[in-house]
Amino acid sequence: MILRDALARAGTVLALALAAAAAQAGDLSPLARLGQQMFSDKTLSASGRLACASCHDPAHAYAAPNGLPVQAGGARMTRAGVRAVPSLRYKEATPPYADMLDNPDGISTPGPGGGLTQDGRAATLAEQARIPLLNPIEMANRRPADVVARLRKTAYAGAFKAVFGEHAFDDKAAFDNATRALQAFQLEDPSFHPYSSRYDLYAGNKVGGTMSPAEARGFAVYNDPDKGNCFACHYNGAGLNGSVALFTDFTYAAIGVPRNSAIPANRDPRYADLGLCSRPDHLGKANERYCGEFKTPTLRNVATRGVFFHNGRMKSLAEAIRFYNTRDTEPERWYPTVDGVVRKYDDLPRRLHGNIDTQKPLDGRARGSQPPMTEQEMADLEAFLEMLTDKDVVALIPRHDPAAPALPDRAAAGAIVRRYLAEHGDFCLGKSDWPVDISAIDERARGRDVVQMPVLEALGLVRASRATVMRVEGPGLDEDAPAAAVPVDVTRYELTPAGERFMRDRSELVARADGDRVVRVRDLCAAHLALADVVAVAPGDGASGFVATYTYLAQPAPWAVDPGFQRAFPMAARVLGGERRMQLKQAFAWVDGQWRPAGLAN
């Protein structure tokens, strides 16, 4: 403990000095100033409504400005992401990915580590910047030349030429130069690595850094290998590339985070985000040992986050700590129960369950046994982790509402869930964007609409016709040329009057360029769920609230029981077949004097 403390203190003193020097250096370089303008420029996206700063908000430690598990993007801002947005703070010392990276603690066996993004596929910040610019579910540029064409039209195009030369936009390196500018901004601007938390004051022996008794106890839990054991992965000593007190060792682990039903991609039960083995260079059976592993993030500013883990499944720091503590001893709290059996590790195919890490506190101990930490120790650990918050975002730490009532019993929770399902109980298919056009390229890709639309047509819910639309489809002969729309023949599916009868309004929390909000979306719905029984009521962790676990009754549309429909919509088949057996969970928050569903509380 003494050695660890000394390492943390010495390292953080150097970090504070470096940050102070950067802040006193005055202006950013011309390259970094160019990156700063690009970072907040929504016109660089196909929608014209999404910038880097939309998801990586400077006011939220360069993390998401909302509590959504994934963010909206795409050419029309109608596409949903598949992973939670990480913070961009403290990335400058991240080494490139390696299957056998030396651990900075100097003790642990080398293993997968390093790289940017949650599967480490980008070696540098410049490489990482390419990904959202070209990702069809993010900024949605079809090719690098599209980004360059948008840059040419910006008010700072002259600054781009001043940095890279008069013919900068004609150079094939223009896109790479743009990503270099974004990288320079993140490396040079002190706001990406301020080292201004109370922990940094403590480690530097500065005024204001004294730990409270709870924080000191929490730091002990953090370092105790038989309690939190956080130090084992969230290493806070001297690290790689001259880094200090980053609270990560850059490694990867599979910890079995529960599946998040709020992510649209998870409506397909065949879909699973496999982490490291979803990388293009880690596909196939030879790499299955990496499946389910995601990168260990820094814990700096962790208390300000709205969602936790790669899929945003947890909604508070207290809930994330409790998951670590009770995943094995109380698995029914976290995973669905079907026919009395807890479906543990439900977001990882069963054949890959052997990849789950067994390091304490997630050591596979018996269900019902004593968890590693007591309630007091979990609260103390949370208090210590709040100490890692940079001073500019301390106000983002959520506080408990003292006016919230006590935890409701099962009967009271049943009344709350019943009201919730009366308004939000429609089970819908994610078919809100009509008409649906399918081209020959779509047919070859065999996406969901290709399989599902003919089934809905056979059921009389949609009708098909031929149409020609203007669309950018497929790569052009010159990938450096801006993409151009061309006439494309499509099969167009439109709702029939019978289908319109099953369109329902549902509430959805979505990310917008101007902030997240609840919107009403029209969707094709296959059933309405009503309450069967409340199985359990648990504290909601962190902020005021509770989580109800319940079973349901399903009231399907007449066509939803058709075998062909259930083959084409396997998630619907699973939900309809799970009546009275499948357990669902819903969190509720105390807002404006009443219980409201978390995430839809506004």
Coordinates of C-alpha atoms in Angstrom, one line a residue:
M1 CA 0.0 0.0 0.0
I2 CA 2.8 2.4 0.9
L3 CA 4.7 1.7 -2.4
R4 CA 1.5 2.1 -4.4
D5 CA 0.7 5.4 -2.7
A6 CA 4.3 6.7 -3.3
L7 CA 4.1 5.8 -7.0
A8 CA 0.8 7.5 -7.4
R9 CA 2.0 10.7 -5.6
A10 CA 5.3 10.9 -7.6
G11 CA 3.6 10.2 -10.9
T12 CA 0.8 12.7 -10.4
V13 CA 3.1 15.5 -9.5
L14 CA 4.8 15.1 -12.9
A15 CA 1.4 15.0 -14.6
L16 CA 0.3 18.2 -12.9
A17 CA 3.5 19.9 -13.9
L18 CA 3.0 18.8 -17.5
A19 CA -0.6 20.0 -17.6
A20 CA 0.4 23.3 -16.0
A21 CA 3.1 23.8 -18.6
A22 CA 0.7 23.1 -21.4
A23 CA -1.8 25.6 -20.0
Q24 CA 0.8 28.3 -19.7
A25 CA 2.1 27.7 -23.2
G26 CA -0.6 29.9 -24.6
D27 CA -2.1 29.3 -28.0
L28 CA -2.4 25.9 -29.6
S29 CA -0.4 25.2 -32.7
P30 CA -2.0 26.1 -36.1
L31 CA -2.6 22.4 -36.6
A32 CA -4.3 21.9 -33.3
R33 CA -6.4 25.1 -33.8
L34 CA -7.6 23.6 -37.1
G35 CA -8.5 20.4 -35.3
Q36 CA -10.4 22.4 -32.6
Q37 CA -12.6 23.9 -35.3
M38 CA -13.2 20.6 -36.9
F39 CA -14.1 19.0 -33.6
S40 CA -17.2 21.1 -33.2
D41 CA -18.2 21.3 -36.9
K42 CA -21.5 19.5 -37.6
T43 CA -21.2 20.2 -41.4
L44 CA -18.5 17.5 -41.6
S45 CA -21.2 14.9 -41.1
A46 CA -23.6 13.6 -43.8
S47 CA -26.6 14.8 -41.8
G48 CA -25.1 18.2 -41.1
R49 CA -26.2 17.7 -37.5
L50 CA -23.5 15.7 -35.8
A51 CA -20.0 16.8 -34.8
C52 CA -17.3 15.1 -32.7
A53 CA -18.4 17.3 -29.8
S54 CA -22.0 16.1 -30.1
C55 CA -21.1 12.7 -28.6
H56 CA -17.8 13.8 -26.9
D57 CA -19.1 16.9 -25.1
P58 CA -16.3 19.1 -23.6
A59 CA -18.7 20.0 -20.8
H60 CA -19.0 16.3 -19.9
A61 CA -15.3 15.5 -19.8
Y62 CA -15.5 14.7 -23.6
A63 CA -18.0 11.9 -22.9
A64 CA -21.7 11.7 -23.9
P65 CA -23.9 14.5 -22.6
N66 CA -26.8 12.2 -21.8
G67 CA -27.8 8.9 -20.2
L68 CA -28.3 7.0 -23.4
P69 CA -26.5 3.7 -23.9
V70 CA -25.8 4.5 -27.5
Q71 CA -26.1 7.6 -29.6
A72 CA -28.0 8.5 -32.8
G73 CA -26.2 9.1 -36.1
G74 CA -26.3 8.3 -39.8
A75 CA -27.1 10.3 -42.8
R76 CA -30.5 11.2 -41.4
M77 CA -29.7 10.8 -37.7
T78 CA -32.0 7.7 -37.6
R79 CA -29.3 5.1 -37.0
A80 CA -28.4 3.9 -33.5
G81 CA -24.9 3.0 -32.4
V82 CA -23.9 -0.3 -30.8
R83 CA -21.5 0.8 -28.1
A84 CA -21.6 3.4 -25.3
V85 CA -19.5 6.5 -26.1
P86 CA -16.2 6.6 -24.1
S87 CA -14.6 9.8 -22.8
L88 CA -11.7 11.2 -24.9
R89 CA -9.9 12.5 -21.8
Y90 CA -6.5 10.9 -20.9
K91 CA -6.0 9.0 -24.2
E92 CA -2.6 10.5 -25.1
A93 CA -0.5 7.8 -23.5
T94 CA -2.5 4.8 -24.9
P95 CA -0.1 2.4 -26.7
P96 CA -1.0 0.6 -29.9
Y97 CA -2.9 -2.7 -29.5
A98 CA -0.9 -5.9 -29.1
D99 CA -2.0 -9.4 -28.2
M100 CA 0.9 -9.6 -25.8
L101 CA 1.3 -6.1 -24.3
D102 CA 3.6 -5.7 -21.3
N103 CA 1.5 -4.8 -18.2
P104 CA 2.5 -1.4 -16.8
D105 CA 2.4 -2.9 -13.2
G106 CA 5.6 -4.9 -14.1
I107 CA 4.1 -8.0 -12.4
S108 CA 1.1 -9.3 -14.4
T109 CA 1.6 -11.6 -17.4
P110 CA 1.6 -9.9 -20.8
G111 CA -1.7 -10.1 -22.6
P112 CA -4.1 -8.2 -24.9
G113 CA -3.7 -4.5 -24.3
G114 CA -3.6 -1.0 -25.8
G115 CA -5.3 0.6 -28.7
L116 CA -8.0 3.2 -29.0
T117 CA -11.8 2.4 -29.1
Q118 CA -13.2 -0.3 -26.9
D119 CA -11.7 -3.1 -29.1
G120 CA -8.4 -1.2 -29.6
R121 CA -8.6 -1.2 -33.4
A122 CA -7.1 2.3 -33.8
A123 CA -3.4 2.7 -33.0
T124 CA -3.4 6.5 -32.8
L125 CA -5.8 9.3 -32.2
A126 CA -5.6 10.2 -35.9
E127 CA -6.6 6.6 -36.8
Q128 CA -9.4 6.8 -34.3
A129 CA -10.8 10.0 -35.8
R130 CA -11.3 8.2 -39.2
I131 CA -13.8 5.8 -37.6
P132 CA -16.7 8.1 -36.7
L133 CA -16.2 10.2 -39.8
L134 CA -16.7 7.2 -42.1
N135 CA -19.0 5.0 -40.0
P136 CA -22.5 4.8 -41.6
I137 CA -24.1 4.9 -38.2
E138 CA -22.1 7.9 -37.0
M139 CA -21.1 10.8 -39.2
A140 CA -21.8 8.7 -42.3
N141 CA -19.4 10.0 -44.9
R142 CA -19.2 7.4 -47.7
R143 CA -15.5 7.9 -48.3
P144 CA -12.6 10.1 -47.3
A145 CA -13.2 12.4 -50.4
D146 CA -16.6 13.3 -49.0
V147 CA -15.0 14.6 -45.8
V148 CA -12.5 16.6 -47.9
A149 CA -15.3 18.0 -50.0
R150 CA -17.1 19.2 -46.9
L151 CA -13.9 20.7 -45.5
R152 CA -13.4 22.7 -48.7
K153 CA -16.7 24.5 -48.0
T154 CA -16.1 25.4 -44.4
A155 CA -15.3 28.9 -43.2
Y156 CA -11.9 27.7 -42.0
A157 CA -10.9 26.2 -45.4
G158 CA -8.3 29.0 -45.6
A159 CA -6.8 27.8 -42.3
F160 CA -6.5 24.3 -43.7
K161 CA -4.6 25.7 -46.7
A162 CA -2.4 27.8 -44.4
V163 CA -1.4 24.7 -42.5
F164 CA -1.0 22.2 -45.4
G165 CA -0.4 24.4 -48.5
E166 CA -2.4 26.2 -51.2
H167 CA -3.2 22.9 -52.9
A168 CA -4.1 21.1 -49.7
F169 CA -7.5 20.0 -50.9
D170 CA -6.2 18.5 -54.1
D171 CA -3.7 16.4 -52.2
K172 CA -4.6 12.7 -51.7
A173 CA -3.3 13.2 -48.2
A174 CA -6.0 15.7 -47.4
F175 CA -8.1 13.4 -45.3
D176 CA -5.2 12.0 -43.4
N177 CA -4.1 15.6 -42.7
A178 CA -7.6 16.4 -41.4
T179 CA -7.3 13.5 -38.9
R180 CA -3.8 14.7 -37.9
A181 CA -5.4 18.0 -37.0
L182 CA -8.0 16.3 -34.8
Q183 CA -5.2 14.4 -33.1
A184 CA -3.1 17.5 -32.5
F185 CA -6.1 19.2 -30.8
Q186 CA -6.5 16.3 -28.4
L187 CA -2.8 16.1 -27.7
E188 CA -2.2 19.8 -27.2
D189 CA -5.3 21.2 -25.5
P190 CA -5.0 20.8 -21.7
S191 CA -8.7 20.2 -21.4
F192 CA -8.1 16.6 -22.6
H193 CA -5.7 15.9 -19.7
P194 CA -6.3 18.5 -16.9
Y195 CA -5.3 16.3 -13.9
S196 CA -7.4 18.6 -11.7
S197 CA -9.2 16.2 -9.4
R198 CA -9.0 16.2 -5.7
Y199 CA -7.1 12.9 -5.9
D200 CA -4.4 14.8 -7.9
L201 CA -4.2 17.3 -5.1
Y202 CA -4.0 14.5 -2.5
A203 CA -1.3 12.7 -4.5
G204 CA 0.7 16.0 -4.9
N205 CA 0.3 16.9 -1.2
K206 CA -1.6 20.0 -2.2
V207 CA -4.2 22.0 -0.3
G208 CA -7.7 20.6 -0.8
G209 CA -6.5 17.0 -1.3
T210 CA -7.2 15.6 2.2
M211 CA -9.2 12.5 2.0
S212 CA -12.4 12.2 4.1
P213 CA -12.7 9.0 6.3
A214 CA -15.0 7.5 3.7
E215 CA -12.7 8.2 0.9
A216 CA -9.7 6.8 2.8
R217 CA -11.6 3.6 3.5
G218 CA -12.7 3.5 -0.1
F219 CA -9.1 3.8 -1.3
A220 CA -8.2 0.8 0.9
V221 CA -11.1 -1.2 -0.6
Y222 CA -9.8 -0.2 -4.1
N223 CA -6.4 -1.6 -3.3
D224 CA -7.5 -4.7 -1.3
P225 CA -7.1 -7.8 -3.5
D226 CA -9.8 -9.6 -1.5
K227 CA -12.3 -6.7 -1.7
G228 CA -12.6 -4.3 -4.6
N229 CA -9.3 -5.4 -6.2
C230 CA -9.7 -2.5 -8.6
F231 CA -6.0 -1.8 -8.6
A232 CA -5.5 -5.1 -10.6
C233 CA -6.9 -3.6 -13.8
H234 CA -7.4 0.1 -13.0
Y235 CA -3.7 0.6 -12.2
N236 CA -2.8 4.0 -10.7
G237 CA 0.9 3.8 -10.6
A238 CA 3.6 4.9 -13.2
G239 CA 2.4 3.6 -16.5
L240 CA 3.4 3.2 -20.2
N241 CA 4.7 6.0 -22.4
G242 CA 5.5 8.2 -19.4
S243 CA 1.8 8.1 -18.2
V244 CA 1.0 8.5 -14.5
A245 CA -2.1 7.7 -12.4
L246 CA -4.3 6.9 -15.4
F247 CA -6.3 4.3 -13.4
T248 CA -6.1 1.8 -16.3
D249 CA -3.5 -0.7 -17.4
F250 CA -4.9 -0.7 -21.0
T251 CA -5.8 -4.4 -20.8
Y252 CA -8.9 -6.3 -21.8
A253 CA -11.3 -8.5 -19.9
A254 CA -14.6 -10.4 -20.4
I255 CA -16.7 -9.8 -17.3
G256 CA -20.1 -10.9 -18.6
V257 CA -21.9 -7.5 -18.6
P258 CA -25.7 -8.3 -19.0
R259 CA -27.3 -7.7 -22.4
N260 CA -28.8 -4.3 -22.9
S261 CA -32.2 -4.5 -24.5
A262 CA -32.2 -0.7 -25.0
I263 CA -29.7 -1.1 -27.8
P264 CA -31.7 -1.5 -31.1
A265 CA -29.1 -4.0 -32.5
N266 CA -29.9 -6.3 -29.6
R267 CA -33.5 -6.8 -30.8
D268 CA -32.0 -9.5 -32.9
P269 CA -31.2 -12.4 -30.5
R270 CA -28.5 -13.7 -33.0
Y271 CA -26.5 -10.5 -32.6
A272 CA -23.8 -10.2 -30.0
D273 CA -21.0 -7.6 -29.6
L274 CA -18.0 -9.8 -29.2
G275 CA -15.4 -7.1 -28.4
L276 CA -11.9 -7.9 -29.4
C277 CA -12.9 -10.7 -31.8
S278 CA -15.1 -8.4 -33.7
R279 CA -12.0 -6.6 -35.0
P280 CA -11.3 -7.3 -38.7
D281 CA -7.9 -8.8 -37.8
H282 CA -9.3 -11.0 -35.0
L283 CA -12.1 -12.8 -36.7
G284 CA -12.6 -16.5 -37.0
K285 CA -12.3 -19.5 -34.6
A286 CA -8.6 -19.1 -34.1
N287 CA -9.4 -15.9 -32.2
E288 CA -12.3 -17.0 -30.2
R289 CA -10.3 -16.8 -27.0
Y290 CA -10.6 -13.0 -27.3
C291 CA -14.4 -12.9 -27.7
G292 CA -16.2 -10.9 -25.1
E293 CA -13.2 -8.9 -24.0
F294 CA -13.4 -5.1 -23.9
K295 CA -10.7 -2.6 -22.9
T296 CA -10.3 -1.4 -19.3
P297 CA -11.2 2.3 -19.3
T298 CA -9.7 5.0 -17.1
L299 CA -11.7 5.6 -13.9
R300 CA -11.0 9.3 -14.0
N301 CA -14.3 11.2 -14.1
V302 CA -16.2 7.8 -13.8
A303 CA -18.6 9.3 -11.3
T304 CA -19.9 11.8 -13.9
R305 CA -20.9 9.2 -16.5
G306 CA -24.6 8.5 -17.3
V307 CA -23.9 4.9 -18.4
F308 CA -21.3 2.3 -17.7
F309 CA -19.5 -0.6 -19.5
H310 CA -19.3 -1.1 -23.3
N311 CA -23.0 -1.4 -23.8
G312 CA -24.2 1.2 -21.3
R313 CA -26.1 -1.4 -19.3
M314 CA -25.5 0.1 -15.9
K315 CA -26.9 3.6 -15.2
S316 CA -24.9 4.7 -12.1
L317 CA -21.6 4.2 -10.5
A318 CA -23.2 2.6 -7.5
E319 CA -24.9 0.1 -9.8
A320 CA -21.7 -0.7 -11.6
I321 CA -19.9 -1.3 -8.2
R322 CA -22.8 -3.5 -7.1
F323 CA -22.5 -5.6 -10.3
Y324 CA -18.9 -6.3 -9.6
N325 CA -19.7 -7.3 -6.1
T326 CA -22.8 -9.4 -6.7
R327 CA -22.7 -10.7 -10.3
D328 CA -21.9 -14.2 -8.9
T329 CA -23.6 -14.2 -5.5
E330 CA -26.9 -12.6 -6.8
P331 CA -27.0 -13.3 -10.5
E332 CA -30.8 -13.1 -10.6
R333 CA -30.4 -9.3 -10.0
W334 CA -28.6 -8.9 -13.3
Y335 CA -29.6 -11.6 -15.7
P336 CA -33.0 -12.8 -17.0
T337 CA -34.6 -15.8 -15.3
V338 CA -36.5 -18.2 -17.7
D339 CA -38.4 -21.2 -16.3
G340 CA -36.7 -20.7 -12.9
V341 CA -33.1 -20.7 -14.4
V342 CA -30.9 -17.7 -14.3
R343 CA -29.4 -17.1 -17.8
K344 CA -26.0 -15.9 -16.7
Y345 CA -23.7 -14.1 -19.2
D346 CA -26.7 -13.6 -21.5
D347 CA -24.8 -11.3 -23.9
L348 CA -22.1 -13.8 -24.8
P349 CA -22.8 -17.1 -26.7
R350 CA -22.6 -20.1 -24.4
R351 CA -19.6 -21.6 -26.1
L352 CA -17.6 -18.6 -25.1
H353 CA -18.5 -18.5 -21.4
G354 CA -15.0 -20.0 -20.7
N355 CA -13.6 -16.6 -21.6
I356 CA -15.1 -14.9 -18.6
D357 CA -12.4 -13.5 -16.3
T358 CA -12.3 -15.1 -12.8
Q359 CA -10.2 -12.4 -11.0
K360 CA -11.7 -11.1 -7.8
P361 CA -14.2 -9.8 -7.1
L362 CA -15.7 -11.5 -10.1
D363 CA -14.3 -14.9 -9.0
G364 CA -17.2 -17.2 -9.7
R365 CA -18.1 -17.7 -6.1
A366 CA -21.3 -19.6 -5.3
R367 CA -24.7 -18.1 -5.7
G368 CA -26.1 -17.0 -2.3
S369 CA -22.6 -16.9 -0.7
Q370 CA -21.1 -13.8 0.9
P371 CA -20.0 -11.1 -1.6
P372 CA -16.5 -9.6 -1.3
M373 CA -17.7 -6.2 -0.2
T374 CA -20.2 -5.1 2.5
E375 CA -22.7 -2.3 1.8
Q376 CA -20.5 0.1 3.7
E377 CA -17.4 -0.8 1.7
M378 CA -19.3 -0.3 -1.6
A379 CA -20.4 3.1 -0.5
D380 CA -16.9 4.0 0.6
L381 CA -15.4 2.8 -2.7
E382 CA -17.9 5.1 -4.5
A383 CA -16.8 8.0 -2.3
F384 CA -13.2 7.4 -3.3
L385 CA -14.0 7.1 -7.0
E386 CA -15.8 10.4 -6.9
M387 CA -12.5 11.9 -5.8
L388 CA -11.1 11.2 -9.3
T389 CA -13.4 13.8 -10.8
D390 CA -11.7 16.8 -12.5
K391 CA -12.8 20.1 -11.0
D392 CA -14.6 21.4 -14.1
V393 CA -17.1 18.5 -14.1
V394 CA -17.6 17.9 -10.3
A395 CA -21.1 19.4 -10.6
L396 CA -22.1 16.4 -12.9
I397 CA -21.8 13.9 -10.0
P398 CA -25.5 12.8 -9.3
R399 CA -26.8 13.4 -5.8
H400 CA -29.5 11.5 -3.9
D401 CA -32.9 13.2 -3.7
P402 CA -33.7 13.4 0.1
A403 CA -37.4 13.9 -0.7
A404 CA -37.7 10.6 -2.5
P405 CA -40.0 8.1 -0.7
A406 CA -38.9 4.8 0.7
L407 CA -38.5 1.8 -1.6
P408 CA -42.0 0.6 -2.5
D409 CA -43.1 -2.9 -1.6
R410 CA -44.1 -5.4 -4.3
A411 CA -47.8 -4.4 -4.2
A412 CA -47.0 -0.7 -4.6
A413 CA -44.4 -1.4 -7.2
G414 CA -47.0 -3.5 -9.1
A415 CA -49.3 -0.5 -9.3
I416 CA -46.3 1.6 -10.7
V417 CA -45.3 -1.0 -13.2
R418 CA -49.0 -1.5 -14.3
R419 CA -49.3 2.2 -15.1
Y420 CA -45.9 2.1 -16.9
L421 CA -47.0 -0.8 -19.1
A422 CA -50.4 0.8 -19.8
E423 CA -48.5 3.6 -21.6
H424 CA -45.3 2.0 -22.6
G425 CA -46.1 -1.7 -22.9
D426 CA -46.3 -2.0 -26.7
F427 CA -43.8 -4.5 -28.1
C428 CA -42.8 -3.0 -31.4
L429 CA -40.6 -4.1 -34.3
G430 CA -38.4 -1.1 -34.9
K431 CA -40.2 -0.4 -38.2
S432 CA -40.8 3.3 -38.0
D433 CA -39.1 4.6 -41.2
W434 CA -41.5 4.1 -44.2
P435 CA -41.5 3.3 -47.0
V436 CA -38.8 0.7 -47.0
D437 CA -36.7 0.5 -50.2
I438 CA -34.7 -2.6 -51.0
S439 CA -32.2 -2.6 -53.9
A440 CA -30.3 -5.4 -55.5
I441 CA -27.3 -4.6 -53.3
D442 CA -29.5 -4.9 -50.3
E443 CA -30.8 -8.2 -51.5
R444 CA -27.3 -9.6 -51.7
A445 CA -26.4 -8.3 -48.3
R446 CA -29.4 -10.2 -46.8
G447 CA -30.2 -7.6 -44.2
R448 CA -33.2 -7.9 -41.9
D449 CA -35.6 -6.0 -44.1
V450 CA -34.8 -8.3 -47.0
V451 CA -36.0 -11.3 -44.9
Q452 CA -38.8 -9.5 -43.0
M453 CA -40.6 -7.4 -45.6
P454 CA -41.9 -10.3 -47.8
V455 CA -43.3 -11.9 -44.6
L456 CA -45.2 -8.7 -43.7
E457 CA -46.4 -8.6 -47.3
A458 CA -47.8 -12.1 -47.1
L459 CA -49.6 -11.2 -43.9
G460 CA -51.2 -8.2 -45.7
L461 CA -49.5 -5.6 -43.6
V462 CA -47.4 -4.1 -46.4
R463 CA -47.6 -4.0 -50.2
A464 CA -44.7 -4.0 -52.6
S465 CA -44.2 -2.0 -55.8
R466 CA -41.3 -1.1 -58.1
A467 CA -39.7 2.4 -57.8
T468 CA -36.6 4.2 -58.9
V469 CA -34.8 6.4 -56.3
M470 CA -31.6 8.5 -56.3
R471 CA -29.1 6.8 -54.0
V472 CA -25.4 6.7 -53.3
E473 CA -24.9 2.9 -53.6
G474 CA -21.7 0.9 -53.7
P475 CA -18.1 2.2 -54.1
G476 CA -17.2 4.3 -57.1
L477 CA -14.4 3.6 -59.5
D478 CA -12.3 6.3 -57.8
E479 CA -12.5 6.1 -54.0
D480 CA -10.9 9.5 -53.7
A481 CA -13.7 11.2 -55.7
P482 CA -16.8 12.5 -53.8
A483 CA -19.7 10.1 -53.9
A484 CA -22.6 10.9 -56.3
A485 CA -26.2 9.7 -56.2
V486 CA -27.4 7.6 -59.1
P487 CA -30.8 6.2 -60.1
V488 CA -31.3 2.8 -58.4
D489 CA -34.2 0.4 -59.0
V490 CA -35.8 -0.8 -55.7
T491 CA -38.6 -2.8 -54.4
R492 CA -40.6 -0.4 -52.3
Y493 CA -42.7 -1.6 -49.3
E494 CA -45.5 0.6 -48.0
L495 CA -48.0 0.0 -45.2
T496 CA -51.4 -1.2 -46.1
P497 CA -54.5 0.1 -44.2
A498 CA -54.3 -3.2 -42.3
G499 CA -50.7 -2.5 -41.3
E500 CA -51.6 1.1 -40.4
R501 CA -54.0 -0.3 -37.7
F502 CA -51.0 -1.6 -35.8
M503 CA -48.9 1.5 -35.9
R504 CA -48.5 2.9 -32.4
D505 CA -46.9 5.9 -30.8
R506 CA -44.1 5.0 -28.4
S507 CA -41.7 7.1 -26.4
E508 CA -38.0 6.8 -27.1
L509 CA -35.0 8.6 -25.6
V510 CA -32.8 9.7 -28.5
A511 CA -29.7 11.8 -28.9
R512 CA -30.0 14.9 -30.9
A513 CA -27.3 17.3 -32.0
D514 CA -28.8 19.9 -29.6
G515 CA -29.2 17.5 -26.7
D516 CA -31.1 14.3 -25.9
R517 CA -34.8 14.3 -25.5
V518 CA -37.8 12.0 -25.3
V519 CA -39.6 11.8 -28.7
R520 CA -42.8 10.0 -29.8
V521 CA -42.1 7.5 -32.6
R522 CA -44.7 5.7 -34.8
D523 CA -43.8 2.0 -34.9
L524 CA -45.3 -1.2 -36.1
C525 CA -46.2 -3.1 -33.0
A526 CA -46.8 -6.9 -32.6
A527 CA -48.1 -7.1 -29.1
H528 CA -49.0 -5.3 -25.9
L529 CA -47.5 -6.4 -22.6
A530 CA -49.4 -6.2 -19.3
L531 CA -48.2 -7.0 -15.8
A532 CA -48.5 -10.6 -14.6
D533 CA -46.5 -10.4 -11.3
V534 CA -43.8 -8.3 -9.7
V535 CA -41.0 -10.7 -8.7
A536 CA -38.6 -8.4 -6.9
V537 CA -38.0 -4.8 -6.0
A538 CA -34.4 -3.5 -5.6
P539 CA -32.8 -0.2 -4.9
G540 CA -31.9 1.7 -8.1
D541 CA -28.4 2.6 -6.9
G542 CA -26.8 6.0 -7.1
A543 CA -29.7 8.4 -7.6
S544 CA -33.2 8.0 -6.0
G545 CA -35.0 5.2 -7.6
F546 CA -35.8 1.4 -7.7
V547 CA -35.7 -1.4 -10.2
A548 CA -38.7 -3.7 -10.6
T549 CA -38.3 -7.3 -11.9
Y550 CA -41.6 -8.6 -13.3
T551 CA -43.2 -11.2 -15.5
Y552 CA -45.8 -10.2 -18.1
L553 CA -48.9 -11.2 -20.1
A554 CA -48.6 -10.9 -23.8
Q555 CA -51.6 -9.7 -26.0
P556 CA -50.4 -10.4 -29.5
A557 CA -51.8 -9.0 -32.8
P558 CA -53.5 -11.8 -34.7
W559 CA -50.7 -12.0 -37.3
A560 CA -48.0 -12.2 -34.6
V561 CA -48.7 -15.8 -33.9
D562 CA -48.1 -16.8 -37.5
P563 CA -45.1 -19.3 -37.6
G564 CA -43.6 -17.5 -40.6
F565 CA -43.7 -14.2 -38.8
Q566 CA -42.0 -15.7 -35.7
R567 CA -39.2 -17.2 -37.8
A568 CA -38.5 -13.8 -39.5
F569 CA -38.8 -11.9 -36.1
P570 CA -37.0 -14.2 -33.6
M571 CA -37.1 -11.6 -30.8
A572 CA -40.8 -11.3 -31.1
A573 CA -41.1 -15.1 -30.9
R574 CA -39.0 -15.1 -27.8
V575 CA -41.0 -12.4 -26.1
L576 CA -44.4 -13.9 -27.0
G577 CA -43.2 -17.4 -25.9
G578 CA -41.9 -16.0 -22.6
E579 CA -45.3 -15.0 -21.2
R580 CA -45.4 -15.5 -17.4
R581 CA -41.8 -17.0 -17.6
M582 CA -39.4 -14.4 -18.9
Q583 CA -38.5 -11.8 -16.3
L584 CA -38.1 -8.2 -17.4
K585 CA -36.6 -5.3 -15.5
Q586 CA -37.6 -1.6 -15.4
A587 CA -35.9 1.2 -13.5
F588 CA -37.9 4.1 -12.0
A589 CA -36.7 7.4 -10.8
W590 CA -38.3 9.9 -8.4
V591 CA -39.0 13.0 -10.6
D592 CA -41.1 16.0 -9.7
G593 CA -42.9 14.2 -6.9
Q594 CA -43.7 10.9 -8.7
W595 CA -42.2 7.7 -9.9
R596 CA -41.4 7.8 -13.6
P597 CA -39.6 5.3 -15.9
A598 CA -35.9 6.0 -15.9
G599 CA -34.8 7.3 -19.2
L600 CA -38.3 8.6 -20.1
A601 CA -38.7 10.7 -17.0
N602 CA -38.9 14.0 -18.9

